[in-house]
Coordinates of C-alpha atoms and ligand atoms in Angstrom, one line a residue:
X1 CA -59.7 12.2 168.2
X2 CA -57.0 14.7 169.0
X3 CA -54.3 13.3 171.8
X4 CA -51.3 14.4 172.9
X5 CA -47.7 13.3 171.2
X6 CA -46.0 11.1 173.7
X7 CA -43.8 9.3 170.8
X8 CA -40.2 10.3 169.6
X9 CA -40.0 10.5 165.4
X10 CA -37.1 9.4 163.9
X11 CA -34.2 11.3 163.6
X12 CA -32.6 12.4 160.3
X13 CA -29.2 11.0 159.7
X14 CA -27.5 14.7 159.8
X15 CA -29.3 14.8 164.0
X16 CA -28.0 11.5 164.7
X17 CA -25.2 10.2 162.6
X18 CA -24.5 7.6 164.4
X19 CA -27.6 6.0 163.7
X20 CA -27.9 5.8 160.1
X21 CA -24.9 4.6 157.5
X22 CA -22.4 7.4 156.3
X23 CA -23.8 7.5 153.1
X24 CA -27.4 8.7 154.6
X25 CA -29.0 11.7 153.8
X26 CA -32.4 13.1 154.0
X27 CA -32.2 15.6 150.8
X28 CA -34.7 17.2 148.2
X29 CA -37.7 15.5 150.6
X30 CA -36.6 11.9 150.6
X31 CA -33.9 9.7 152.4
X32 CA -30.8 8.9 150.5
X33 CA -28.5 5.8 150.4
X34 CA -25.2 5.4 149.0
X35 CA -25.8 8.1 146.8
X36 CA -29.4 6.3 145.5
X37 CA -33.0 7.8 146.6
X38 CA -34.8 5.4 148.7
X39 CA -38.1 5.4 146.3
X40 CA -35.5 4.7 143.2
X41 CA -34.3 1.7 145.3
X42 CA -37.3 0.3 146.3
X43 CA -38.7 0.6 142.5
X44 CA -36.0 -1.2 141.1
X45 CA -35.2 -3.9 143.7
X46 CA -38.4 -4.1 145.5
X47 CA -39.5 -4.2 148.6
X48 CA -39.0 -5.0 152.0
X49 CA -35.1 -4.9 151.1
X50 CA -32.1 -4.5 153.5
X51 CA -29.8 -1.9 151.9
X52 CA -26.1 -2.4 153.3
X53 CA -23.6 0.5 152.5
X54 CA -20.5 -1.1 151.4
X55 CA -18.3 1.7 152.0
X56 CA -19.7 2.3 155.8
X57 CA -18.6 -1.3 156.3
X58 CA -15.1 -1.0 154.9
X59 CA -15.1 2.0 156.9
X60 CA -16.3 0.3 160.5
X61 CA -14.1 -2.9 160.0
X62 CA -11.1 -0.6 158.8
X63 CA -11.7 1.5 162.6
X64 CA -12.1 -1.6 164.2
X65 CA -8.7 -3.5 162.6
X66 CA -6.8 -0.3 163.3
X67 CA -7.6 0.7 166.6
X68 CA -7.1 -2.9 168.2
X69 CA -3.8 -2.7 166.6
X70 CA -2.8 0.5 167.1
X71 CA -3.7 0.4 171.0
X72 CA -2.2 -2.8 171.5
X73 CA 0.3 -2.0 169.3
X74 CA 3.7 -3.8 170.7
X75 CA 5.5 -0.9 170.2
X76 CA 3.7 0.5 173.4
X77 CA 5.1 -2.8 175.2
X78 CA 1.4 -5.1 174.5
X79 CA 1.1 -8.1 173.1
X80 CA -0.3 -6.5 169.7
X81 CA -4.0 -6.5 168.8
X82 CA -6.9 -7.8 166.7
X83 CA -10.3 -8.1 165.6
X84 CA -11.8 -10.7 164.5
X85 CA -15.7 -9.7 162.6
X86 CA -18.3 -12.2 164.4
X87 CA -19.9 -13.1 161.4
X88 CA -23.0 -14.6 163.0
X89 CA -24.6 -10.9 163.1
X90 CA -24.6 -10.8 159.3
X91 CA -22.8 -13.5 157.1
X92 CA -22.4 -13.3 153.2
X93 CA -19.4 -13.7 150.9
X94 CA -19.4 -10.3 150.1
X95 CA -19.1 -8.8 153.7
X96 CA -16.6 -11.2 154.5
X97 CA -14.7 -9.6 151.7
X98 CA -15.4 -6.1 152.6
X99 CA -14.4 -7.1 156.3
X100 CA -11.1 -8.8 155.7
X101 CA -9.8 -6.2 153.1
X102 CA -9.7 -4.5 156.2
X103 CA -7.6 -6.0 158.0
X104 CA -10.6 -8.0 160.8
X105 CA -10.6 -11.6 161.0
X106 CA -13.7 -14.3 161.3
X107 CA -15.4 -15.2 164.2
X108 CA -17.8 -18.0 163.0
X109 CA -20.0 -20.6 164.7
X110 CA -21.2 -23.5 162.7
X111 CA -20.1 -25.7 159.4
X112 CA -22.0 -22.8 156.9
X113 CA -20.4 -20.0 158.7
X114 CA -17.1 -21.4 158.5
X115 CA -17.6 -22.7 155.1
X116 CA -18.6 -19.4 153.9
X117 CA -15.4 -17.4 155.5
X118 CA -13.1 -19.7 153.9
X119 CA -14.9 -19.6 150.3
X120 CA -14.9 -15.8 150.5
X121 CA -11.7 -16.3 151.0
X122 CA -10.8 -15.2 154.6
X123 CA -7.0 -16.2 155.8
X124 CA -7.4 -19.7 157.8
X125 CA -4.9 -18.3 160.0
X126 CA -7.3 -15.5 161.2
X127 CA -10.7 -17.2 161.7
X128 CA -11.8 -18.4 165.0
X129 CA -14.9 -21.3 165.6
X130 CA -16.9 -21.1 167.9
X131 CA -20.0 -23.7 169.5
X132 CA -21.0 -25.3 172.6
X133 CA -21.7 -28.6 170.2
X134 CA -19.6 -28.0 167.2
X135 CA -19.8 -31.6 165.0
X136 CA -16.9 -33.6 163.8
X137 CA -17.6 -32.3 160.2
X138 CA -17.3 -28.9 161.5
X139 CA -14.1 -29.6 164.0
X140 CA -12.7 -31.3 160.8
X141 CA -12.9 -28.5 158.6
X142 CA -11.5 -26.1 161.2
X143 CA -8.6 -28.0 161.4
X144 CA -8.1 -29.3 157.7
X145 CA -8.5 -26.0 156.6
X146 CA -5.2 -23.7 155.3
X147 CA -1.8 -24.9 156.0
X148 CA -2.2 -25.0 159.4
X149 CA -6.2 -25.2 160.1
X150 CA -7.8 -22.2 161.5
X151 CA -6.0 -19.8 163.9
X152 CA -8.5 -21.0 167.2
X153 CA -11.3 -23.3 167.7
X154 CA -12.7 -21.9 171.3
X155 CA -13.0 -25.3 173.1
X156 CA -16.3 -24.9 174.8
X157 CA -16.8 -28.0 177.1
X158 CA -14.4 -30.3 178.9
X159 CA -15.2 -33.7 176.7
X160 CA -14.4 -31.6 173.5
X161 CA -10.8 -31.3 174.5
X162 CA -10.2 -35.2 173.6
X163 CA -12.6 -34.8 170.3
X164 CA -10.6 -32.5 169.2
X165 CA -7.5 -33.9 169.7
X166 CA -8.3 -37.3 168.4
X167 CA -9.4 -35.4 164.7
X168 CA -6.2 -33.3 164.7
X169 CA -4.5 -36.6 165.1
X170 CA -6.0 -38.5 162.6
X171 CA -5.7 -35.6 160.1
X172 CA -2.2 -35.3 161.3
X173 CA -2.1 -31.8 162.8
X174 CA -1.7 -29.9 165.7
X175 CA -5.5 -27.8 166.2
X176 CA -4.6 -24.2 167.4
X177 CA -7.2 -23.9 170.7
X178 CA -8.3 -21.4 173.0
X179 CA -11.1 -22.2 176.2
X180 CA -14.5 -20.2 176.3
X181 CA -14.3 -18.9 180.2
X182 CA -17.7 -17.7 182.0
X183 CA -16.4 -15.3 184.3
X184 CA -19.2 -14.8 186.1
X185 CA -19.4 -11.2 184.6
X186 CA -23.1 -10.5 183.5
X187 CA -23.9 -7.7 180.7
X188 CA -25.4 -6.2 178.0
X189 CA -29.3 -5.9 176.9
X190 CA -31.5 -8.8 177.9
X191 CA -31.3 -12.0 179.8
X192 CA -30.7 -14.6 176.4
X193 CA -28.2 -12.2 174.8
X194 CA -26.2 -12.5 177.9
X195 CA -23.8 -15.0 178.0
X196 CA -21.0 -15.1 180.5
X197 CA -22.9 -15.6 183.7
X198 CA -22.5 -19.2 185.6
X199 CA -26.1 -21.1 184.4
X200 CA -25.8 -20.9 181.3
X201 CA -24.7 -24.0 178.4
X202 CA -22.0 -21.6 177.2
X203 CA -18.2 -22.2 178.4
X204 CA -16.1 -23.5 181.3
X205 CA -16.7 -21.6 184.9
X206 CA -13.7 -20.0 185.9
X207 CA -15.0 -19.8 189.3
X208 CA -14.9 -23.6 190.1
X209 CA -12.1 -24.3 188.1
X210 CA -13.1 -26.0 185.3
X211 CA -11.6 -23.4 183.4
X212 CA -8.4 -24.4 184.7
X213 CA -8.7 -27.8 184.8
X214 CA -9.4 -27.8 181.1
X215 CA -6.8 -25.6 180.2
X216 CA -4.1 -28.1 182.2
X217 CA -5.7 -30.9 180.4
X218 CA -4.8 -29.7 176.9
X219 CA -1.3 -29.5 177.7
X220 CA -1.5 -33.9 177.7
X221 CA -2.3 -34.0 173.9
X222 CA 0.5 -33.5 171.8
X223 CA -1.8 -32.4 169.1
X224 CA -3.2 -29.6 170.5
X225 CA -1.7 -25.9 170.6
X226 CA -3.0 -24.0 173.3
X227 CA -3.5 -20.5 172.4
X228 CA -5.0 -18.8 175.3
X229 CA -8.4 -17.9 176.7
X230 CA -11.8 -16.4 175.2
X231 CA -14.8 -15.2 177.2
X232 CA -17.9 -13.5 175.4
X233 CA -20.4 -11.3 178.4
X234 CA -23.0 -10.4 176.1
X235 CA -24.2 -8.1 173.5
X236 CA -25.7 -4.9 173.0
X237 CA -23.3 -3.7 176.3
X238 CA -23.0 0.0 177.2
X239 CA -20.9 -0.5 180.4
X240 CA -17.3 -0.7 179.8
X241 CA -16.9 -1.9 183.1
X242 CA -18.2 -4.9 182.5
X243 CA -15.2 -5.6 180.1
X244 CA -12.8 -4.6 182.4
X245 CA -13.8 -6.8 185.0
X246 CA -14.1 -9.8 183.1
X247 CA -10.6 -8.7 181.6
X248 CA -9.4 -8.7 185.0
X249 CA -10.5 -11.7 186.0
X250 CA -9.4 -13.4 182.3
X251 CA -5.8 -12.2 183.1
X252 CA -5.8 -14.3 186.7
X253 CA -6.3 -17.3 185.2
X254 CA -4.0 -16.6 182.9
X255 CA -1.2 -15.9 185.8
X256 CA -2.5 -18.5 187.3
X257 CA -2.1 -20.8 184.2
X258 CA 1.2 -19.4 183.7
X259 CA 2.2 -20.3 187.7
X260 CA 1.7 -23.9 186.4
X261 CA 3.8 -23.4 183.5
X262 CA 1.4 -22.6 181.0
X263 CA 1.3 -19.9 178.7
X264 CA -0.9 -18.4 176.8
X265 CA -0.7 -16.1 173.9
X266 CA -3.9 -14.4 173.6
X267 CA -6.8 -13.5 175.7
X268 CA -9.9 -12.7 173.5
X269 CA -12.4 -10.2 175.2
X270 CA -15.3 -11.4 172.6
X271 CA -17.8 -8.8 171.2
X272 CA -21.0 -7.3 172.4
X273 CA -20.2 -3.3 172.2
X274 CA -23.5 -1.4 171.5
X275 CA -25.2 0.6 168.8
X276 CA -27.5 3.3 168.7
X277 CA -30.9 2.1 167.5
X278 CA -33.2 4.7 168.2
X279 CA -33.0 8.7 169.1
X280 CA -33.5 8.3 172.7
X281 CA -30.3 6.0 172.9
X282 CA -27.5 7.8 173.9
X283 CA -24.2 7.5 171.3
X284 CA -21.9 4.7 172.5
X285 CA -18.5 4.7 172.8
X286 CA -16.3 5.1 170.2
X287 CA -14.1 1.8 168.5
X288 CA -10.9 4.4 169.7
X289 CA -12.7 5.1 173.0
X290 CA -13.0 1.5 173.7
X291 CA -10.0 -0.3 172.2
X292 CA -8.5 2.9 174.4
X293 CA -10.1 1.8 177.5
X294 CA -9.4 -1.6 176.7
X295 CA -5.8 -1.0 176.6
X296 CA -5.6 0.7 179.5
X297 CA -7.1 -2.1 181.7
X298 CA -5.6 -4.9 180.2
X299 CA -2.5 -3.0 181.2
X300 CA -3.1 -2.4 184.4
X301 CA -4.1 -5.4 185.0
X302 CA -0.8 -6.9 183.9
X303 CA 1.0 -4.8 185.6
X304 CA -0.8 -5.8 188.6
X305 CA -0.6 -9.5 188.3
X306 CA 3.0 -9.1 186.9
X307 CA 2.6 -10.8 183.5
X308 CA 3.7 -9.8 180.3
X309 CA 0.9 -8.1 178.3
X310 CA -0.3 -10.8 175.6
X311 CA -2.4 -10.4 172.5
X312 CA -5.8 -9.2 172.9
X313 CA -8.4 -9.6 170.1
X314 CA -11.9 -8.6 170.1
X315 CA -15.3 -9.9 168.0
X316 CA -17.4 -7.5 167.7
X317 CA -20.6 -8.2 164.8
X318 CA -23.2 -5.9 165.8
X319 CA -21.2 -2.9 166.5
X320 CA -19.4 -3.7 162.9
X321 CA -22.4 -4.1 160.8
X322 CA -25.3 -2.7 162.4
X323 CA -25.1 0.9 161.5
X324 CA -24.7 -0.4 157.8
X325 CA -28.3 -1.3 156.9
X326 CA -31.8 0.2 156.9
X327 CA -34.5 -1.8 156.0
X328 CA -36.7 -0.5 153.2
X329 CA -40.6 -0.9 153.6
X330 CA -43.7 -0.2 151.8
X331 CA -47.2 0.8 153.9
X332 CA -49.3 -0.8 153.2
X333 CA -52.6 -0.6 155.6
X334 CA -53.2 2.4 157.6
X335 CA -55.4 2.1 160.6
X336 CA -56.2 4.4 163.5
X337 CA -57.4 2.5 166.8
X338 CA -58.9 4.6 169.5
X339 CA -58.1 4.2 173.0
X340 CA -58.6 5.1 176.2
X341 CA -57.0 9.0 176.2
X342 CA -55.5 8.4 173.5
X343 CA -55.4 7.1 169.7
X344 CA -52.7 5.1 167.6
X345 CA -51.9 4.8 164.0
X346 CA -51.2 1.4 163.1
X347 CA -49.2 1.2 159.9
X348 CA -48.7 -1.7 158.5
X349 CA -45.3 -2.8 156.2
X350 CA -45.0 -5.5 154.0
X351 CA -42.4 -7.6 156.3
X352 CA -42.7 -7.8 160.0
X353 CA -40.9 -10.3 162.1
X354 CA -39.5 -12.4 159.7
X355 CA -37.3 -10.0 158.3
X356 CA -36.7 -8.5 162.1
X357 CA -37.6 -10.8 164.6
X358 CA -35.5 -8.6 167.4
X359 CA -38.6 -6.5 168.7
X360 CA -40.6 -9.8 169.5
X361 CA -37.4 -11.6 171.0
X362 CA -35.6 -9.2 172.9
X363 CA -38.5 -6.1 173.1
X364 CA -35.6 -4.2 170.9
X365 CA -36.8 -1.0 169.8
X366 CA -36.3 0.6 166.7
X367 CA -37.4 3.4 164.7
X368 CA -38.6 4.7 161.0
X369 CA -38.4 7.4 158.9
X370 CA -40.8 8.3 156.6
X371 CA -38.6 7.7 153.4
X372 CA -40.5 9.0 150.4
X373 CA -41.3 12.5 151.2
X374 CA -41.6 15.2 153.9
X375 CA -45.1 14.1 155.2
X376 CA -47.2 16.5 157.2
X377 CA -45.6 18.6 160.0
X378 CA -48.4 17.1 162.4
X379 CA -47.2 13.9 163.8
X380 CA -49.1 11.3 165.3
X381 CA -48.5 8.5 168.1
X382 CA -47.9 5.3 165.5
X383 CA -46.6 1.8 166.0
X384 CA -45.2 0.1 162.6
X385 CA -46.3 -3.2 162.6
X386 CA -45.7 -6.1 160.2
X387 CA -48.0 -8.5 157.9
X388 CA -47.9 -11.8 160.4
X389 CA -50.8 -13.0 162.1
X390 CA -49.5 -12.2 165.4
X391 CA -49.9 -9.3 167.5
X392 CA -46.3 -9.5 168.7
X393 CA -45.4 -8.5 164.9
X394 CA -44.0 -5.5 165.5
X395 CA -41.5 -3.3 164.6
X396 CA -41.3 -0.2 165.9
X397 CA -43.7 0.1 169.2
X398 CA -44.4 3.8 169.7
X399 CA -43.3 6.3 167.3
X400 CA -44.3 9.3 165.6
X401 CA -44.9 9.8 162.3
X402 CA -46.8 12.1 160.0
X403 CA -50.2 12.4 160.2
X404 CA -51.0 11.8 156.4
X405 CA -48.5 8.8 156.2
X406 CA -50.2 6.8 153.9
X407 CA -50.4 3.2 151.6
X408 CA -47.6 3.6 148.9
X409 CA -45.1 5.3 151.6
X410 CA -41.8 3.9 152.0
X411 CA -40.6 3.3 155.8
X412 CA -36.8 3.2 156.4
X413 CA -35.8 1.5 159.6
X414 CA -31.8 2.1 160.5
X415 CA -29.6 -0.4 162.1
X416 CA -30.8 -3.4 160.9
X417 CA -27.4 -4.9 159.5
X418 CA -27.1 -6.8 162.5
X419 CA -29.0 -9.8 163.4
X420 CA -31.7 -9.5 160.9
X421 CA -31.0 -10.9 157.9
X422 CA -29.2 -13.8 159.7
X423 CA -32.1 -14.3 162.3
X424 CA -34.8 -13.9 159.5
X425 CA -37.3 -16.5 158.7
X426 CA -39.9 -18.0 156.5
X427 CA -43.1 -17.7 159.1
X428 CA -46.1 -17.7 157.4
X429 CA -44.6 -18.2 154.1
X430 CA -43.0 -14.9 153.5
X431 CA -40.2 -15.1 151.2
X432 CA -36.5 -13.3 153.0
X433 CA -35.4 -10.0 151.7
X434 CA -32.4 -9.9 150.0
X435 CA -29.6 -7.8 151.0
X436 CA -28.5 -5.0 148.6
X437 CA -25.7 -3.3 148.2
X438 CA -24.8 0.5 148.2
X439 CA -21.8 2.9 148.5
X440 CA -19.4 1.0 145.9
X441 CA -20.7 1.3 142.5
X442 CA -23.7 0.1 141.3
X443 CA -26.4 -1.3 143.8
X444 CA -26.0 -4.6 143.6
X445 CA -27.7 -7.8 145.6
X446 CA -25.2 -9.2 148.3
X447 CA -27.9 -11.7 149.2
X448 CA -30.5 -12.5 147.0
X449 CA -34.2 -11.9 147.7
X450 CA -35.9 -15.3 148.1
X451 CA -38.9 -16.0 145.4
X452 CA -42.0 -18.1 146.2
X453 CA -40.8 -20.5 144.0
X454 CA -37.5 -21.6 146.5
X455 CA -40.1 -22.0 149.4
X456 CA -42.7 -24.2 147.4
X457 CA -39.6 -26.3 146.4
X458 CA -39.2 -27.6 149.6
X459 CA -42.1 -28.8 150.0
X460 CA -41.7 -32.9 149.2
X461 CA -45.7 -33.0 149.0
X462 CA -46.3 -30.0 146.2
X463 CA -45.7 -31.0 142.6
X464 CA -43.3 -28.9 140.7
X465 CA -45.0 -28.4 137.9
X466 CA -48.7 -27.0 139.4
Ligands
LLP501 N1 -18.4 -13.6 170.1 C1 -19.1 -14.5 170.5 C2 -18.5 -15.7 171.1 C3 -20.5 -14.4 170.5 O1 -21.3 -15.3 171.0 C4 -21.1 -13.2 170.0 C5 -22.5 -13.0 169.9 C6 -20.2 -12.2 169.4 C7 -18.9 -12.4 169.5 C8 -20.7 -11.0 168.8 O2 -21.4 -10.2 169.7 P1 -21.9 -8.7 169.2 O3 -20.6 -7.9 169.0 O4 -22.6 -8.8 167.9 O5 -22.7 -8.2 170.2 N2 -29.1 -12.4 168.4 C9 -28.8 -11.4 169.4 C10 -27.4 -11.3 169.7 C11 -26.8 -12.6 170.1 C12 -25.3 -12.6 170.2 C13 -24.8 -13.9 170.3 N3 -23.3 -13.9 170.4 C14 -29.4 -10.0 169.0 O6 -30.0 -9.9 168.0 O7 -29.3 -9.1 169.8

């Protein structure tokens, strides 16, 4: 059946750069990686595999560190700036290393995450927790931690102002916090990724003044240091606005905090700037364009309200280490299902949702290139679909690939640093990908690929030894 091509195919990294890692080159008929063919990759360390170009990271975080301090630099009369890496889009020793060296801090949001920053290493004094139920293990390592504990826990909920307190006491400290405000500024890419509207179990309304009211109520402990105010709008967000305005409205309270007597040191903006995932989004904003634009409202905004400019950090995770990764896949079965008008290939890969569970959560699209080889100039409407027994396995909805794509083929799907290791799961019994290495030296494993064997462990009812 002949039908018409309605589907975008991939783009090469040399059309759209800002899609793929640095390292990325399509070259002598195959895709390249940190200097390693795709096909050499997958032979050596298997398959599926998430392939994470160290050097593109350094390079991201480096951009990111630099331009926050450079545009808030105090120099231009700001408050200085920072970012801090939200670690929940990927989290390994390894990036944490990669990230710190330079120059981001840690956003992290449960005991593992927080335990895994400070064993990589990461400066107490620039990792941040996060949590709208953090436990007293977790409160208790944030504040043991370092000399001092860690530089902010983001109190998320009126009653956690006297938990915390009463641990900081009891470990004899004084816990460095900031509040999570909502400010009723709604963004980014779908309705659960969104985060700073009012309904929502995240953070303290600024708009009925719990924000306030919580903020006041920190100055009564005497073990508490109150650092300043966080809010977090979403992810996967296009719209600068959106970032002014909730900067704006961030930088009333604090006047309005600072009316009472209250000062506070840093306003953090959170993260959620976007990434290009597929050909037909457009290229977002740059880290300069947006630290830029950052700047220039917080400014103005100061300016406006009369109030000394204070530090502004950031925490961006997908933006940071999204770009790094493409997922390697083999095909496996090749079907072609005829419909009405039309006909689609169905090629299947030997992961699915469990190594990218974004498609069937958030309808995120993606795209692949054919990885191996050229493939056949005719394309054909496909949709790359995974190995779970569910139709909402999908990876990559409507696409075109070569006709002749075929078992054996390797399918490389960019920007799947973030979110997709760290959302991945075991459904159906698949063992995780690991996460390898490229761009500094050798390939190496980050994270290791799960075996059969650790999933059949856990199972108290299966003997070990059958
Ligand atoms: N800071 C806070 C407080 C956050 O909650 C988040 C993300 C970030 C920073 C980082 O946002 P980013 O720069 O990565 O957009 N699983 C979803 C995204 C959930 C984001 C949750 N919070 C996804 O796969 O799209």
């Amino acid at each position: 059946m002949s039908t018409a091509l309605e589907n975008e195919r991939c783009p090469q990294p040399h059309e759209r750069p800002d899609l793929w890692p640095w390292s990325a080159k399509f070259e002598g008929g195959q895709l390249w990686l940190g200097g390693r063919p795709a096909t050499q990759l997958v032979e050596d360390f298997g398959s599926p595999v998430y392939v994470l170009d160290e050097s593109d990271l350094a390079g991201r975080a480096t951009v990111w560190a630099t331009v926050m301090a450079e545009e808030f630099w105090d120099g231009y009369g700001m408050g200085g700036g920072s970012a801090y890496y939200a670690a929940k889009a990927m989290m390994s020793a390894r990036v944490i290393e990669i990230v710190t060296a330079a120059g981001m801090g840690v956003d992290t949001a449960s005991l593992g995450e927080l335990t895994t920053a400070l064993r990589a290493g990461a400066d107490p004094d620039m990792i941040g927790l996060h949590g709208n139920n953090k436990s007293d293990e977790e409160l208790r390592l944030a504040i043991s931690a370092g000399e001092r504990g860690i530089a902010r826990i983001v109190i998320d909920s009126p009653d956690e102002v006297g938990r915390v307190a009463q641990i900081a006491s009891e470990l004899g400290r004084k816990a460095r916090v900031m509040i999570r405000v909502t400010t009723g500024v709604h963004a980014g890419g779908h309705q659960f990724i969104a985060t700073a509207h009012e309904d929502q179990k995240f953070g303290l309304s600024l708009a009925n003044g719990t924000a306030k009211r919580v903020a006041l109520d920190i100055q009564n402990y005497d073990s508490l240091d109150f650092v300043g105010v966080h809010s977090h709008i979403g992810s996967q967000i296009r719209d600068l606005d959106a970032f002014f305005e909730s900067a704006s409205r961030l930088l009333g309270l604090v006047k309005d905090l600072s009316n009472e007597g209250v000062a506070c040191r840093e306003v953090d903006l959170g993260g959620g700037y976007a990434i290009t995932y597929t050909g037909a989004d457009p290229e977002p904003a740059s880290p300069k364009e947006i630290a830029r634009a950052l700047a220039g409202a917080v400014r103005a905004a100061c300016e406006e309200l009369d109030l000394q400019v204070p530090h502004v950090s950031i925490e961006p995770g997908r933006s940071t280490v999204g770009p790094t990764t493409v997922t390697l896949y083999k095909v496996g079965t090749v079907k072609e299902v005829p419909l009405e008008g039309m006909s689609r290939l169905y090629v299947s890969i030997d992961g699915g949702m469990s190594d990218n569970i974004r498609p069937a959560l958030y309808e995120a699209n993606y795209t692949a290139l054919l990885a191996n080889r050229e493939g056949s100039s005719a394309l054909v409407n496909a949709r790359v679909v995974g190995k779970h027994c569910e139709s909402g396995d999908i990876v990559v909805h409507d696409l075109a690939l070569p006709a002749d794509i075929k078992r054996g083929d390797i399918l490389a799907v960019p920007a799947t640093g973030a979110y997709g290791h760290a959302m991945s799961s075991n459904y159906n019994m698949l063992t995780r990908p690991g996460t390898l290495g490229v761009g500094a030296g050798e390939p190496h494993w980050i994270v290791y690929p799960e075996k059969l064997d650790h999933l059949l462990a856990r199972d108290a009812f299966l003997d070990a030894n059958n």
